[in-house]
Amino acid sequence: MHAPPCFGEYESLAAAYQFRLNIAGMAVCRDGMRRTGMTYQATPQPFPAWPFDGIEDWHSADQSRRDEYNEAERAASAQTIAGRTGIPEFKLMSNGPWLVGAREVDEALSYYQASSLRLRVDLERDELWLAWLDWLRQAVSHGGFTVR
């Protein structure tokens, strides 16, 4: 990975807007979310196929063609399932890119609040879970979050 001299400063400034988890940490958070109804099972729709012949084609393509592809990719990243509330679990199963909107996070947090006190007390014994909940609450006011 290329690390320019400003990378450390960037990491420091961006830290407040990121929540990093490894696969095991995400499994803990996903399990708590599943147990409290914050997520739902669904199959994602596929991302759009790359319509360019290569990077040169991308660079030389008309801006409207690139914009059209970027729009389709963003729509696929932000997909939800009609009639379902909370966060589709597939958005928490890979590095995406997935966009989890503020509405999805807010719905998930509502399910958490509606879950049993006993379950919440049990989950809140884990510092990682508490940090995750705090970050989700902050994410609502920032428009959601991106999974990468």
PDB file of C-alpha atoms in Angstrom:
ATOM      1  CA  MET A   1       0.000   0.000   0.000  1.00  0.00           C
ATOM      2  CA  HIS A   2       1.259   3.457  -0.879  1.00  0.00           C
ATOM      3  CA  ALA A   3       1.376   5.629   2.243  1.00  0.00           C
ATOM      4  CA  PRO A   4       2.063   9.299   1.497  1.00  0.00           C
ATOM      5  CA  PRO A   5       3.561  11.454   4.259  1.00  0.00           C
ATOM      6  CA  CYS A   6       0.116  12.828   5.132  1.00  0.00           C
ATOM      7  CA  PHE A   7      -1.442   9.373   5.621  1.00  0.00           C
ATOM      8  CA  GLY A   8      -0.995   9.391   9.400  1.00  0.00           C
ATOM      9  CA  GLU A   9      -2.651  12.783   9.682  1.00  0.00           C
ATOM     10  CA  TYR A  10      -5.488  11.641   7.425  1.00  0.00           C
ATOM     11  CA  GLU A  11      -6.025   8.517   9.558  1.00  0.00           C
ATOM     12  CA  SER A  12      -6.119  10.668  12.677  1.00  0.00           C
ATOM     13  CA  LEU A  13      -8.699  13.074  11.217  1.00  0.00           C
ATOM     14  CA  ALA A  14     -10.843  10.284   9.748  1.00  0.00           C
ATOM     15  CA  ALA A  15     -10.824   8.105  12.887  1.00  0.00           C
ATOM     16  CA  ALA A  16     -13.886   9.771  14.429  1.00  0.00           C
ATOM     17  CA  TYR A  17     -15.907   8.870  11.330  1.00  0.00           C
ATOM     18  CA  GLN A  18     -14.838   5.237  11.069  1.00  0.00           C
ATOM     19  CA  PHE A  19     -15.521   2.062  12.950  1.00  0.00           C
ATOM     20  CA  ARG A  20     -13.112  -0.697  12.041  1.00  0.00           C
ATOM     21  CA  LEU A  21     -13.831  -4.323  12.720  1.00  0.00           C
ATOM     22  CA  ASN A  22     -12.134  -7.529  11.740  1.00  0.00           C
ATOM     23  CA  ILE A  23     -14.193 -10.536  10.706  1.00  0.00           C
ATOM     24  CA  ALA A  24     -14.558 -11.786  14.295  1.00  0.00           C
ATOM     25  CA  GLY A  25     -15.625  -8.388  15.642  1.00  0.00           C
ATOM     26  CA  MET A  26     -18.187  -7.970  12.876  1.00  0.00           C
ATOM     27  CA  ALA A  27     -19.520 -11.454  13.648  1.00  0.00           C
ATOM     28  CA  VAL A  28     -20.108 -10.395  17.272  1.00  0.00           C
ATOM     29  CA  CYS A  29     -21.925  -7.226  16.193  1.00  0.00           C
ATOM     30  CA  ARG A  30     -23.920  -8.995  13.495  1.00  0.00           C
ATOM     31  CA  ASP A  31     -24.999 -11.676  15.996  1.00  0.00           C
ATOM     32  CA  GLY A  32     -26.237  -9.047  18.458  1.00  0.00           C
ATOM     33  CA  MET A  33     -28.070  -7.258  15.674  1.00  0.00           C
ATOM     34  CA  ARG A  34     -29.675 -10.489  14.499  1.00  0.00           C
ATOM     35  CA  ARG A  35     -30.741 -11.435  18.041  1.00  0.00           C
ATOM     36  CA  THR A  36     -32.439  -8.061  18.536  1.00  0.00           C
ATOM     37  CA  GLY A  37     -34.106  -7.932  15.121  1.00  0.00           C
ATOM     38  CA  MET A  38     -31.944  -5.076  13.830  1.00  0.00           C
ATOM     39  CA  THR A  39     -31.121  -6.949  10.612  1.00  0.00           C
ATOM     40  CA  TYR A  40     -33.037  -9.114   8.193  1.00  0.00           C
ATOM     41  CA  GLN A  41     -32.071 -11.901   5.818  1.00  0.00           C
ATOM     42  CA  ALA A  42     -32.254 -11.148   2.114  1.00  0.00           C
ATOM     43  CA  THR A  43     -30.432 -11.802  -1.125  1.00  0.00           C
ATOM     44  CA  PRO A  44     -28.810  -8.751  -2.703  1.00  0.00           C
ATOM     45  CA  GLN A  45     -29.435  -7.778  -6.271  1.00  0.00           C
ATOM     46  CA  PRO A  46     -26.261  -7.925  -8.385  1.00  0.00           C
ATOM     47  CA  PHE A  47     -24.093  -4.916  -9.008  1.00  0.00           C
ATOM     48  CA  PRO A  48     -24.048  -3.573 -12.566  1.00  0.00           C
ATOM     49  CA  ALA A  49     -21.589  -5.197 -14.948  1.00  0.00           C
ATOM     50  CA  TRP A  50     -18.507  -3.114 -15.767  1.00  0.00           C
ATOM     51  CA  PRO A  51     -19.446  -1.665 -19.181  1.00  0.00           C
ATOM     52  CA  PHE A  52     -15.950  -0.510 -20.112  1.00  0.00           C
ATOM     53  CA  ASP A  53     -13.296  -2.392 -22.075  1.00  0.00           C
ATOM     54  CA  GLY A  54     -10.605  -1.403 -19.597  1.00  0.00           C
ATOM     55  CA  ILE A  55      -9.260   1.507 -17.613  1.00  0.00           C
ATOM     56  CA  GLU A  56      -8.313   3.362 -20.801  1.00  0.00           C
ATOM     57  CA  ASP A  57     -11.917   3.092 -22.004  1.00  0.00           C
ATOM     58  CA  TRP A  58     -13.080   4.430 -18.608  1.00  0.00           C
ATOM     59  CA  HIS A  59     -10.716   7.420 -18.838  1.00  0.00           C
ATOM     60  CA  SER A  60     -11.631   8.226 -22.435  1.00  0.00           C
ATOM     61  CA  ALA A  61     -15.376   7.634 -22.035  1.00  0.00           C
ATOM     62  CA  ASP A  62     -17.819  10.491 -22.120  1.00  0.00           C
ATOM     63  CA  GLN A  63     -18.511  11.822 -18.611  1.00  0.00           C
ATOM     64  CA  SER A  64     -22.221  11.029 -18.946  1.00  0.00           C
ATOM     65  CA  ARG A  65     -21.345   7.352 -19.556  1.00  0.00           C
ATOM     66  CA  ARG A  66     -19.148   7.257 -16.437  1.00  0.00           C
ATOM     67  CA  ASP A  67     -21.819   9.091 -14.428  1.00  0.00           C
ATOM     68  CA  GLU A  68     -24.461   6.581 -15.546  1.00  0.00           C
ATOM     69  CA  TYR A  69     -22.309   3.683 -14.348  1.00  0.00           C
ATOM     70  CA  ASN A  70     -21.479   5.429 -11.044  1.00  0.00           C
ATOM     71  CA  GLU A  71     -25.191   6.058 -10.436  1.00  0.00           C
ATOM     72  CA  ALA A  72     -26.060   2.421 -11.077  1.00  0.00           C
ATOM     73  CA  GLU A  73     -23.268   1.242  -8.771  1.00  0.00           C
ATOM     74  CA  ARG A  74     -24.382   3.632  -6.021  1.00  0.00           C
ATOM     75  CA  ALA A  75     -27.982   2.424  -6.337  1.00  0.00           C
ATOM     76  CA  ALA A  76     -26.799  -1.187  -6.019  1.00  0.00           C
ATOM     77  CA  SER A  77     -24.686  -0.240  -2.976  1.00  0.00           C
ATOM     78  CA  ALA A  78     -27.671   1.417  -1.278  1.00  0.00           C
ATOM     79  CA  GLN A  79     -30.255  -1.268  -2.099  1.00  0.00           C
ATOM     80  CA  THR A  80     -32.840  -2.315   0.435  1.00  0.00           C
ATOM     81  CA  ILE A  81     -35.708  -4.765   0.224  1.00  0.00           C
ATOM     82  CA  ALA A  82     -39.183  -3.279  -0.252  1.00  0.00           C
ATOM     83  CA  GLY A  83     -41.408  -3.771   2.766  1.00  0.00           C
ATOM     84  CA  ARG A  84     -38.514  -4.675   5.088  1.00  0.00           C
ATOM     85  CA  THR A  85     -37.098  -2.470   7.846  1.00  0.00           C
ATOM     86  CA  GLY A  86     -33.725  -2.397   9.532  1.00  0.00           C
ATOM     87  CA  ILE A  87     -30.470  -3.317   7.823  1.00  0.00           C
ATOM     88  CA  PRO A  88     -30.250  -6.129   5.281  1.00  0.00           C
ATOM     89  CA  GLU A  89     -27.699  -8.507   6.743  1.00  0.00           C
ATOM     90  CA  PHE A  90     -25.897  -8.903   3.418  1.00  0.00           C
ATOM     91  CA  LYS A  91     -24.574  -5.365   3.915  1.00  0.00           C
ATOM     92  CA  LEU A  92     -22.683  -6.592   6.979  1.00  0.00           C
ATOM     93  CA  MET A  93     -21.354  -9.821   5.440  1.00  0.00           C
ATOM     94  CA  SER A  94     -18.687  -8.469   3.086  1.00  0.00           C
ATOM     95  CA  ASN A  95     -16.547  -5.432   2.425  1.00  0.00           C
ATOM     96  CA  GLY A  96     -19.120  -4.132   0.008  1.00  0.00           C
ATOM     97  CA  PRO A  97     -19.115  -1.400  -1.053  1.00  0.00           C
ATOM     98  CA  TRP A  98     -22.417  -1.077   0.797  1.00  0.00           C
ATOM     99  CA  LEU A  99     -24.208   2.098   1.764  1.00  0.00           C
ATOM    100  CA  VAL A 100     -26.277   1.816   4.935  1.00  0.00           C
ATOM    101  CA  GLY A 101     -28.552   4.830   5.100  1.00  0.00           C
ATOM    102  CA  ALA A 102     -29.570   6.777   8.180  1.00  0.00           C
ATOM    103  CA  ARG A 103     -33.144   5.463   7.862  1.00  0.00           C
ATOM    104  CA  GLU A 104     -31.918   1.852   7.945  1.00  0.00           C
ATOM    105  CA  VAL A 105     -29.744   2.538  10.990  1.00  0.00           C
ATOM    106  CA  ASP A 106     -32.546   4.401  12.765  1.00  0.00           C
ATOM    107  CA  GLU A 107     -34.957   1.526  12.107  1.00  0.00           C
ATOM    108  CA  ALA A 108     -32.381  -0.958  13.410  1.00  0.00           C
ATOM    109  CA  LEU A 109     -31.862   1.079  16.575  1.00  0.00           C
ATOM    110  CA  SER A 110     -35.638   1.185  17.085  1.00  0.00           C
ATOM    111  CA  TYR A 111     -35.723  -2.615  16.948  1.00  0.00           C
ATOM    112  CA  TYR A 112     -32.917  -2.708  19.468  1.00  0.00           C
ATOM    113  CA  GLN A 113     -34.830  -0.455  21.876  1.00  0.00           C
ATOM    114  CA  ALA A 114     -37.918  -2.639  21.434  1.00  0.00           C
ATOM    115  CA  SER A 115     -36.036  -5.863  22.224  1.00  0.00           C
ATOM    116  CA  SER A 116     -36.226  -7.359  25.693  1.00  0.00           C
ATOM    117  CA  LEU A 117     -34.445  -5.633  28.544  1.00  0.00           C
ATOM    118  CA  ARG A 118     -32.856  -8.934  29.494  1.00  0.00           C
ATOM    119  CA  LEU A 119     -31.328  -9.346  26.032  1.00  0.00           C
ATOM    120  CA  ARG A 120     -30.071  -5.758  25.963  1.00  0.00           C
ATOM    121  CA  VAL A 121     -28.486  -6.120  29.412  1.00  0.00           C
ATOM    122  CA  ASP A 122     -26.802  -9.329  28.273  1.00  0.00           C
ATOM    123  CA  LEU A 123     -25.439  -7.733  25.083  1.00  0.00           C
ATOM    124  CA  GLU A 124     -24.354  -4.552  26.848  1.00  0.00           C
ATOM    125  CA  ARG A 125     -21.848  -6.477  28.954  1.00  0.00           C
ATOM    126  CA  ASP A 126     -19.616  -6.466  25.889  1.00  0.00           C
ATOM    127  CA  GLU A 127     -17.574  -3.285  25.352  1.00  0.00           C
ATOM    128  CA  LEU A 128     -17.407  -3.906  21.609  1.00  0.00           C
ATOM    129  CA  TRP A 129     -21.204  -4.044  21.438  1.00  0.00           C
ATOM    130  CA  LEU A 130     -21.512  -0.802  23.395  1.00  0.00           C
ATOM    131  CA  ALA A 131     -19.008   0.919  21.103  1.00  0.00           C
ATOM    132  CA  TRP A 132     -20.873  -0.392  18.043  1.00  0.00           C
ATOM    133  CA  LEU A 133     -24.215   0.908  19.344  1.00  0.00           C
ATOM    134  CA  ASP A 134     -22.700   4.294  20.089  1.00  0.00           C
ATOM    135  CA  TRP A 135     -21.243   4.465  16.612  1.00  0.00           C
ATOM    136  CA  LEU A 136     -24.556   3.463  15.019  1.00  0.00           C
ATOM    137  CA  ARG A 137     -26.282   6.249  16.945  1.00  0.00           C
ATOM    138  CA  GLN A 138     -23.736   8.732  15.639  1.00  0.00           C
ATOM    139  CA  ALA A 139     -24.084   7.358  12.106  1.00  0.00           C
ATOM    140  CA  VAL A 140     -27.754   8.333  12.024  1.00  0.00           C
ATOM    141  CA  SER A 141     -26.838  12.006  12.307  1.00  0.00           C
ATOM    142  CA  HIS A 142     -24.152  11.635   9.615  1.00  0.00           C
ATOM    143  CA  GLY A 143     -26.450  10.121   6.993  1.00  0.00           C
ATOM    144  CA  GLY A 144     -25.502   6.496   7.618  1.00  0.00           C
ATOM    145  CA  PHE A 145     -22.278   4.693   6.855  1.00  0.00           C
ATOM    146  CA  THR A 146     -20.332   2.860   4.185  1.00  0.00           C
ATOM    147  CA  VAL A 147     -19.119  -0.715   4.532  1.00  0.00           C
ATOM    148  CA  ARG A 148     -15.768  -1.222   2.833  1.00  0.00           C
TER     149      ARG A 148
END
